[in-house]
Amino acid sequence: MDTVLSGIRSTGRLHLGNYFGAITNFVELQHQEKCYFFVADYHSLTTHPTPENLHTSVRTVLAEYLACGIDPEIATLYVQSDVPEIPELYLLLTMNAYLGELERTTTFKDKARKQPDNVNAGLLTYPVLMAADIIIHKATKVPVGKDQEQNLEMARKFAKRFNFMYKHEVFPEPQAFNFGKELVKIPGLDGTGKMGKSEGNGIFLADDAKTIRKKIMTAVTDAGPTEKNSPVAEPIQNLFTLMEVMSKPDTLLFFKDAYANCSIRYGDLKKQLAEDVVLFTTPIRERILQIENDEAYMRKVVKLGAEKARESASKTLKEVREIIGFKAF
Ligand code: TRP
């Protein structure tokens, strides 16, 4: 059995792209492999959230994952800052992480460009903390997007370096993982590209019906087909793709036919799509709200997660400390 681990940024809410790209796969995977999912709240400190924002976003992210079907009894779902073994391993790893390689990391260079007034050491050592997150549970598979591949490469480097330096095969090399299948790519509503958090083109699982209808009604389209069977431009193809995921097959067929014979009315298509999305997201949204407001349940989930994560993390840390040469007097 593989150990799969995924870190979740505590900023930002889940959108349909996250849902179909990753979450549905996590929900399946938790029954097949040993899965760790955690909220990376230490990482979020690099951008200096306010105390209220920090707590609220951690809480929301947890509620969203639970609402989507992550089972805290089966998987290990925890908050990074509840596991003190992680920052300890991070400290140990920093001793073998070199300034030059950290400075050359693309994510660091990007962040330094984006927040020139706050180029803190946490940004620089971000990949070291991420490596600690991963290797503390000896994870072998890490589902990450393209933007995180270099960080994962660094994690492999730090793991191998540790093994080599102390002549012990402590850490397996964590590999990127794409669920072994073609991932569903959900397009955004702005006519081009995929749905993303920062692009402002997304439908969030927690959006209410009114918001969803408004977003879809203002999605980008074109002037409409004037000749039979004319090619489909990207904005329209994107709406068809959304429909393919969200609507019944004959609904999609109906609008595709309407496009082919030039009788399509984009307003009707959008209305139908909006209703299908609302139908799909409403139960999830209701679950998110219910879970988020259930103090006792949230407390129980977080406590159980911390216990399970610390059990595994403390085992690794004990081994690491011994190998390095820490000894009790
Ligand atoms: N850096 C990741 C992101 O921005 C979040 C993350 C932190 C992570 N620690 C991790 C992802 C460990 C995978 C494994 O999305």
Short mmCIF file of C-alpha atoms and ligand atoms in Angstrom, two decimals:
data_model
loop_
_atom_site.label_atom_id
_atom_site.label_comp_id
_atom_site.label_asym_id
_atom_site.label_seq_id
_atom_site.Cartn_x
_atom_site.Cartn_y
_atom_site.Cartn_z
CA MET A 1 0.00 0.00 0.00
CA ASP A 2 1.23 3.47 -0.84
CA THR A 3 1.23 6.40 1.52
CA VAL A 4 -0.43 9.32 -0.26
CA LEU A 5 -0.18 12.81 1.13
CA SER A 6 -1.63 16.10 0.07
CA GLY A 7 -1.24 19.54 1.58
CA ILE A 8 -4.08 21.95 1.15
CA ARG A 9 -3.55 25.69 1.09
CA SER A 10 -5.75 27.24 3.75
CA THR A 11 -6.55 30.24 1.61
CA GLY A 12 -9.27 30.06 -0.98
CA ARG A 13 -12.33 27.94 -1.24
CA LEU A 14 -12.90 24.87 -3.34
CA HIS A 15 -14.29 25.38 -6.82
CA LEU A 16 -15.69 22.91 -9.34
CA GLY A 17 -12.23 22.57 -10.88
CA ASN A 18 -10.77 21.39 -7.57
CA TYR A 19 -13.74 19.14 -7.03
CA PHE A 20 -13.49 17.21 -10.28
CA GLY A 21 -9.71 17.53 -10.64
CA ALA A 22 -8.69 16.28 -7.21
CA ILE A 23 -11.29 15.89 -4.49
CA THR A 24 -13.36 13.14 -6.11
CA ASN A 25 -10.09 11.24 -6.62
CA PHE A 26 -9.09 11.72 -2.97
CA VAL A 27 -12.45 10.41 -1.85
CA GLU A 28 -11.89 7.25 -3.89
CA LEU A 29 -8.24 6.93 -2.97
CA GLN A 30 -8.84 7.04 0.78
CA HIS A 31 -10.31 3.54 0.56
CA GLN A 32 -7.34 2.16 -1.39
CA GLU A 33 -4.19 3.72 0.09
CA LYS A 34 -3.04 5.19 3.38
CA CYS A 35 -4.00 8.84 2.92
CA TYR A 36 -2.91 11.96 4.76
CA PHE A 37 -4.63 15.25 4.01
CA PHE A 38 -3.68 18.34 5.94
CA VAL A 39 -4.30 22.06 6.00
CA ALA A 40 -0.99 23.88 5.50
CA ASP A 41 -1.59 26.72 7.94
CA TYR A 42 2.09 27.33 8.75
CA HIS A 43 2.75 27.84 5.05
CA SER A 44 0.01 30.45 4.90
CA LEU A 45 1.86 32.62 7.44
CA THR A 46 4.30 33.62 4.71
CA THR A 47 1.65 36.09 3.51
CA HIS A 48 0.77 37.38 7.02
CA PRO A 49 -2.95 36.61 7.46
CA THR A 50 -4.77 38.28 10.35
CA PRO A 51 -5.51 36.01 13.36
CA GLU A 52 -9.23 35.86 12.48
CA ASN A 53 -8.54 35.06 8.84
CA LEU A 54 -6.10 32.33 9.76
CA HIS A 55 -8.59 30.47 11.91
CA THR A 56 -11.61 30.97 9.67
CA SER A 57 -9.87 29.74 6.56
CA VAL A 58 -8.55 26.60 8.25
CA ARG A 59 -12.02 25.85 9.53
CA THR A 60 -13.65 26.41 6.15
CA VAL A 61 -11.17 24.26 4.27
CA LEU A 62 -11.72 21.41 6.71
CA ALA A 63 -15.50 21.72 6.44
CA GLU A 64 -15.29 21.67 2.64
CA TYR A 65 -13.16 18.54 2.51
CA LEU A 66 -15.46 16.80 4.96
CA ALA A 67 -18.53 17.88 3.00
CA CYS A 68 -17.02 16.40 -0.17
CA GLY A 69 -16.64 13.01 1.46
CA ILE A 70 -13.20 12.80 3.05
CA ASP A 71 -13.81 10.43 5.94
CA PRO A 72 -11.70 11.42 8.96
CA GLU A 73 -11.98 7.89 10.36
CA ILE A 74 -10.48 6.35 7.22
CA ALA A 75 -8.04 9.02 6.02
CA THR A 76 -5.93 11.14 8.34
CA LEU A 77 -7.22 14.70 8.07
CA TYR A 78 -5.33 17.19 10.19
CA VAL A 79 -4.08 20.71 10.69
CA GLN A 80 -0.32 21.15 10.13
CA SER A 81 0.17 23.33 13.21
CA ASP A 82 -1.31 20.58 15.43
CA VAL A 83 1.72 18.40 14.70
CA PRO A 84 4.84 19.85 16.37
CA GLU A 85 6.97 17.07 14.89
CA ILE A 86 6.66 18.80 11.50
CA PRO A 87 8.42 22.06 12.47
CA GLU A 88 11.03 20.02 14.33
CA LEU A 89 11.85 17.97 11.26
CA TYR A 90 11.81 21.20 9.26
CA LEU A 91 14.46 22.65 11.57
CA LEU A 92 16.63 19.57 11.15
CA LEU A 93 16.24 19.64 7.37
CA THR A 94 17.19 23.32 7.09
CA MET A 95 20.73 22.37 8.14
CA ASN A 96 21.15 20.56 4.84
CA ALA A 97 19.25 22.95 2.61
CA TYR A 98 21.51 25.41 0.86
CA LEU A 99 20.89 29.08 0.30
CA GLY A 100 21.72 28.93 -3.40
CA GLU A 101 19.25 26.17 -4.23
CA LEU A 102 16.51 27.81 -2.18
CA GLU A 103 17.04 31.14 -3.90
CA ARG A 104 16.83 29.47 -7.30
CA THR A 105 13.39 27.95 -6.65
CA THR A 106 10.80 29.33 -9.07
CA THR A 107 8.08 29.60 -6.42
CA PHE A 108 10.42 31.71 -4.27
CA LYS A 109 11.37 33.97 -7.14
CA ASP A 110 7.69 34.40 -8.07
CA LYS A 111 6.69 35.24 -4.50
CA ALA A 112 9.60 37.63 -4.06
CA ARG A 113 8.46 39.43 -7.18
CA LYS A 114 4.81 39.49 -6.06
CA GLN A 115 5.48 40.69 -2.51
CA PRO A 116 8.76 42.65 -2.69
CA ASP A 117 8.09 44.25 0.70
CA ASN A 118 7.80 40.91 2.45
CA VAL A 119 10.54 38.59 1.23
CA ASN A 120 10.74 36.72 4.53
CA ALA A 121 12.86 33.69 5.40
CA GLY A 122 9.69 31.57 5.55
CA LEU A 123 9.24 32.13 1.83
CA LEU A 124 12.82 31.09 1.21
CA THR A 125 12.52 27.89 3.24
CA TYR A 126 8.99 27.08 2.05
CA PRO A 127 10.24 23.99 0.14
CA VAL A 128 11.98 22.70 3.28
CA LEU A 129 8.77 22.88 5.30
CA MET A 130 6.95 21.21 2.44
CA ALA A 131 9.57 18.46 2.40
CA ALA A 132 9.10 17.97 6.15
CA ASP A 133 5.30 17.72 5.62
CA ILE A 134 5.83 14.94 3.13
CA ILE A 135 8.66 12.87 4.55
CA ILE A 136 7.47 13.01 8.17
CA HIS A 137 4.95 10.31 7.13
CA LYS A 138 7.35 8.69 4.65
CA ALA A 139 4.84 9.47 1.92
CA THR A 140 5.52 7.87 -1.46
CA LYS A 141 2.89 9.59 -3.62
CA VAL A 142 2.04 13.25 -3.63
CA PRO A 143 -0.73 14.51 -5.92
CA VAL A 144 0.44 17.97 -6.98
CA GLY A 145 -0.25 20.31 -9.85
CA LYS A 146 2.38 21.57 -12.27
CA ASP A 147 3.15 24.61 -10.09
CA GLN A 148 4.29 22.38 -7.21
CA GLU A 149 6.51 19.97 -9.15
CA GLN A 150 9.69 21.84 -8.36
CA ASN A 151 8.87 21.88 -4.64
CA LEU A 152 8.36 18.14 -4.80
CA GLU A 153 11.68 17.76 -6.59
CA MET A 154 13.28 19.63 -3.69
CA ALA A 155 11.58 17.29 -1.22
CA ARG A 156 13.14 14.35 -3.04
CA LYS A 157 16.50 16.06 -2.95
CA PHE A 158 16.32 16.72 0.81
CA ALA A 159 15.16 13.17 1.52
CA LYS A 160 17.96 11.64 -0.54
CA ARG A 161 20.53 13.99 0.95
CA PHE A 162 19.53 12.99 4.46
CA ASN A 163 19.69 9.28 3.64
CA PHE A 164 23.08 9.71 2.01
CA MET A 165 24.56 11.89 4.74
CA TYR A 166 23.62 9.51 7.57
CA LYS A 167 23.95 6.28 5.55
CA HIS A 168 20.43 5.18 6.41
CA GLU A 169 17.52 4.57 4.04
CA VAL A 170 15.10 6.49 6.26
CA PHE A 171 13.04 8.34 3.72
CA PRO A 172 11.52 6.94 0.52
CA GLU A 173 11.53 9.33 -2.44
CA PRO A 174 8.11 10.95 -2.80
CA GLN A 175 6.80 10.84 -6.36
CA ALA A 176 4.30 13.10 -8.08
CA PHE A 177 1.03 11.34 -8.62
CA ASN A 178 -1.77 12.01 -11.08
CA PHE A 179 -4.23 9.28 -10.03
CA GLY A 180 -3.24 7.13 -12.98
CA LYS A 181 -5.89 8.61 -15.23
CA GLU A 182 -6.67 11.56 -17.43
CA LEU A 183 -7.86 14.30 -15.09
CA VAL A 184 -11.09 16.10 -15.84
CA LYS A 185 -10.21 19.69 -16.69
CA ILE A 186 -12.94 22.11 -15.78
CA PRO A 187 -12.88 25.31 -17.84
CA GLY A 188 -13.55 28.73 -16.36
CA LEU A 189 -16.38 31.10 -17.21
CA ASP A 190 -14.20 33.79 -18.77
CA GLY A 191 -14.02 32.16 -22.17
CA THR A 192 -10.52 30.76 -22.02
CA GLY A 193 -8.42 28.40 -19.91
CA LYS A 194 -9.29 26.34 -16.88
CA MET A 195 -11.13 27.22 -13.72
CA GLY A 196 -8.81 28.69 -11.11
CA LYS A 197 -8.99 30.42 -7.79
CA SER A 198 -7.03 33.51 -8.71
CA GLU A 199 -8.50 33.88 -12.19
CA GLY A 200 -11.86 34.97 -10.77
CA ASN A 201 -13.62 32.68 -13.25
CA GLY A 202 -14.78 29.97 -10.91
CA ILE A 203 -17.91 28.52 -9.36
CA PHE A 204 -17.26 27.72 -5.72
CA LEU A 205 -18.88 24.80 -3.94
CA ALA A 206 -20.05 27.22 -1.27
CA ASP A 207 -21.62 29.70 -3.72
CA ASP A 208 -25.37 30.09 -3.22
CA ALA A 209 -27.87 29.61 -6.04
CA LYS A 210 -28.17 33.32 -6.76
CA THR A 211 -24.40 33.76 -7.09
CA ILE A 212 -24.10 30.72 -9.34
CA ARG A 213 -26.89 31.91 -11.65
CA LYS A 214 -25.33 35.34 -11.88
CA LYS A 215 -21.86 33.99 -12.63
CA ILE A 216 -23.10 31.63 -15.34
CA MET A 217 -25.38 34.20 -16.97
CA THR A 218 -22.40 36.53 -17.39
CA ALA A 219 -20.09 33.84 -18.79
CA VAL A 220 -18.30 34.82 -21.99
CA THR A 221 -19.92 33.70 -25.29
CA ASP A 222 -19.66 34.81 -28.91
CA ALA A 223 -21.98 36.21 -31.58
CA GLY A 224 -23.39 32.76 -32.30
CA PRO A 225 -23.14 30.45 -35.34
CA THR A 226 -24.35 31.76 -38.68
CA GLU A 227 -23.55 28.73 -40.82
CA LYS A 228 -24.57 25.15 -40.25
CA ASN A 229 -21.97 22.99 -38.49
CA SER A 230 -19.57 25.85 -37.98
CA PRO A 231 -16.63 25.20 -35.65
CA VAL A 232 -17.18 25.83 -31.94
CA ALA A 233 -15.12 28.67 -30.43
CA GLU A 234 -13.41 28.16 -27.06
CA PRO A 235 -15.89 30.07 -24.85
CA ILE A 236 -18.78 28.01 -26.19
CA GLN A 237 -16.81 24.79 -26.06
CA ASN A 238 -16.12 25.60 -22.41
CA LEU A 239 -19.84 25.87 -21.66
CA PHE A 240 -20.39 22.55 -23.46
CA THR A 241 -17.63 20.99 -21.37
CA LEU A 242 -19.23 22.25 -18.17
CA MET A 243 -22.53 20.85 -19.39
CA GLU A 244 -20.90 17.52 -20.14
CA VAL A 245 -19.93 17.26 -16.47
CA MET A 246 -22.96 18.87 -14.86
CA SER A 247 -25.97 18.08 -17.06
CA LYS A 248 -27.79 15.06 -18.45
CA PRO A 249 -26.41 13.68 -21.74
CA ASP A 250 -29.55 14.59 -23.71
CA THR A 251 -29.39 18.18 -22.45
CA LEU A 252 -25.92 18.51 -23.91
CA LEU A 253 -27.02 16.82 -27.11
CA PHE A 254 -29.96 19.19 -27.44
CA PHE A 255 -27.75 22.30 -27.23
CA LYS A 256 -25.06 20.85 -29.47
CA ASP A 257 -27.71 20.16 -32.12
CA ALA A 258 -29.07 23.65 -31.65
CA TYR A 259 -25.58 25.01 -32.22
CA ALA A 260 -25.07 22.89 -35.32
CA ASN A 261 -28.29 24.13 -36.93
CA CYS A 262 -27.82 27.72 -35.74
CA SER A 263 -30.95 27.83 -33.59
CA ILE A 264 -29.05 27.98 -30.31
CA ARG A 265 -29.84 30.68 -27.77
CA TYR A 266 -26.97 31.08 -25.37
CA GLY A 267 -29.32 32.53 -22.74
CA ASP A 268 -31.28 29.27 -22.67
CA LEU A 269 -28.11 27.20 -22.50
CA LYS A 270 -26.82 29.24 -19.59
CA LYS A 271 -30.13 29.05 -17.72
CA GLN A 272 -30.16 25.28 -18.07
CA LEU A 273 -26.50 24.96 -17.08
CA ALA A 274 -27.03 27.20 -14.05
CA GLU A 275 -29.93 25.05 -12.83
CA ASP A 276 -27.90 21.87 -13.26
CA VAL A 277 -24.95 23.35 -11.36
CA VAL A 278 -27.24 24.58 -8.57
CA LEU A 279 -28.81 21.12 -8.33
CA PHE A 280 -25.36 19.60 -7.97
CA THR A 281 -23.77 22.07 -5.54
CA THR A 282 -26.74 22.76 -3.24
CA PRO A 283 -26.45 19.58 -1.15
CA ILE A 284 -22.67 20.06 -0.88
CA ARG A 285 -23.13 23.68 0.15
CA GLU A 286 -25.67 22.69 2.78
CA ARG A 287 -23.29 20.09 4.17
CA ILE A 288 -20.44 22.63 4.30
CA LEU A 289 -22.58 25.06 6.31
CA GLN A 290 -23.84 22.36 8.62
CA ILE A 291 -20.34 20.98 9.31
CA GLU A 292 -18.76 24.41 9.69
CA ASN A 293 -21.24 25.32 12.39
CA ASP A 294 -21.00 22.04 14.27
CA GLU A 295 -18.41 23.02 16.88
CA ALA A 296 -18.39 19.65 18.62
CA TYR A 297 -17.92 17.71 15.40
CA MET A 298 -15.17 19.98 14.12
CA ARG A 299 -13.32 19.68 17.43
CA LYS A 300 -13.62 15.90 17.31
CA VAL A 301 -12.33 15.66 13.74
CA VAL A 302 -9.34 17.90 14.40
CA LYS A 303 -8.43 16.05 17.59
CA LEU A 304 -8.62 12.65 15.93
CA GLY A 305 -6.57 13.93 12.98
CA ALA A 306 -3.87 15.33 15.23
CA GLU A 307 -3.66 12.06 17.17
CA LYS A 308 -3.31 9.93 14.07
CA ALA A 309 -0.84 12.30 12.40
CA ARG A 310 1.30 12.63 15.53
CA GLU A 311 1.47 8.88 15.97
CA SER A 312 3.05 8.49 12.57
CA ALA A 313 5.13 11.70 12.77
CA SER A 314 6.64 10.96 16.17
CA LYS A 315 7.77 7.53 14.98
CA THR A 316 9.71 9.10 12.11
CA LEU A 317 11.11 11.90 14.24
CA LYS A 318 12.37 9.49 16.89
CA GLU A 319 14.20 7.52 14.22
CA VAL A 320 15.64 10.71 12.71
CA ARG A 321 16.84 12.09 16.04
CA GLU A 322 18.63 8.85 16.86
CA ILE A 323 20.29 8.72 13.46
CA ILE A 324 21.50 12.31 13.78
CA GLY A 325 23.02 11.47 17.14
CA PHE A 326 20.74 12.98 19.77
CA LYS A 327 21.00 10.80 22.84
CA ALA A 328 19.34 10.84 26.25
CA PHE A 329 21.69 11.39 29.19
N1 TRP B 1 2.62 24.15 -1.47
C1 TRP B 1 1.36 23.53 -1.68
C2 TRP B 1 0.46 24.49 -2.48
O1 TRP B 1 0.72 25.66 -2.52
C3 TRP B 1 0.68 23.19 -0.37
C4 TRP B 1 1.49 22.19 0.39
C5 TRP B 1 2.15 22.41 1.55
C6 TRP B 1 1.72 20.83 0.04
N2 TRP B 1 2.76 21.26 1.98
C7 TRP B 1 2.52 20.29 1.08
C8 TRP B 1 1.31 20.03 -1.04
C9 TRP B 1 2.93 18.95 1.04
C10 TRP B 1 1.72 18.70 -1.07
C11 TRP B 1 2.53 18.18 -0.03
O2 TRP B 1 -0.53 24.04 -3.04
#
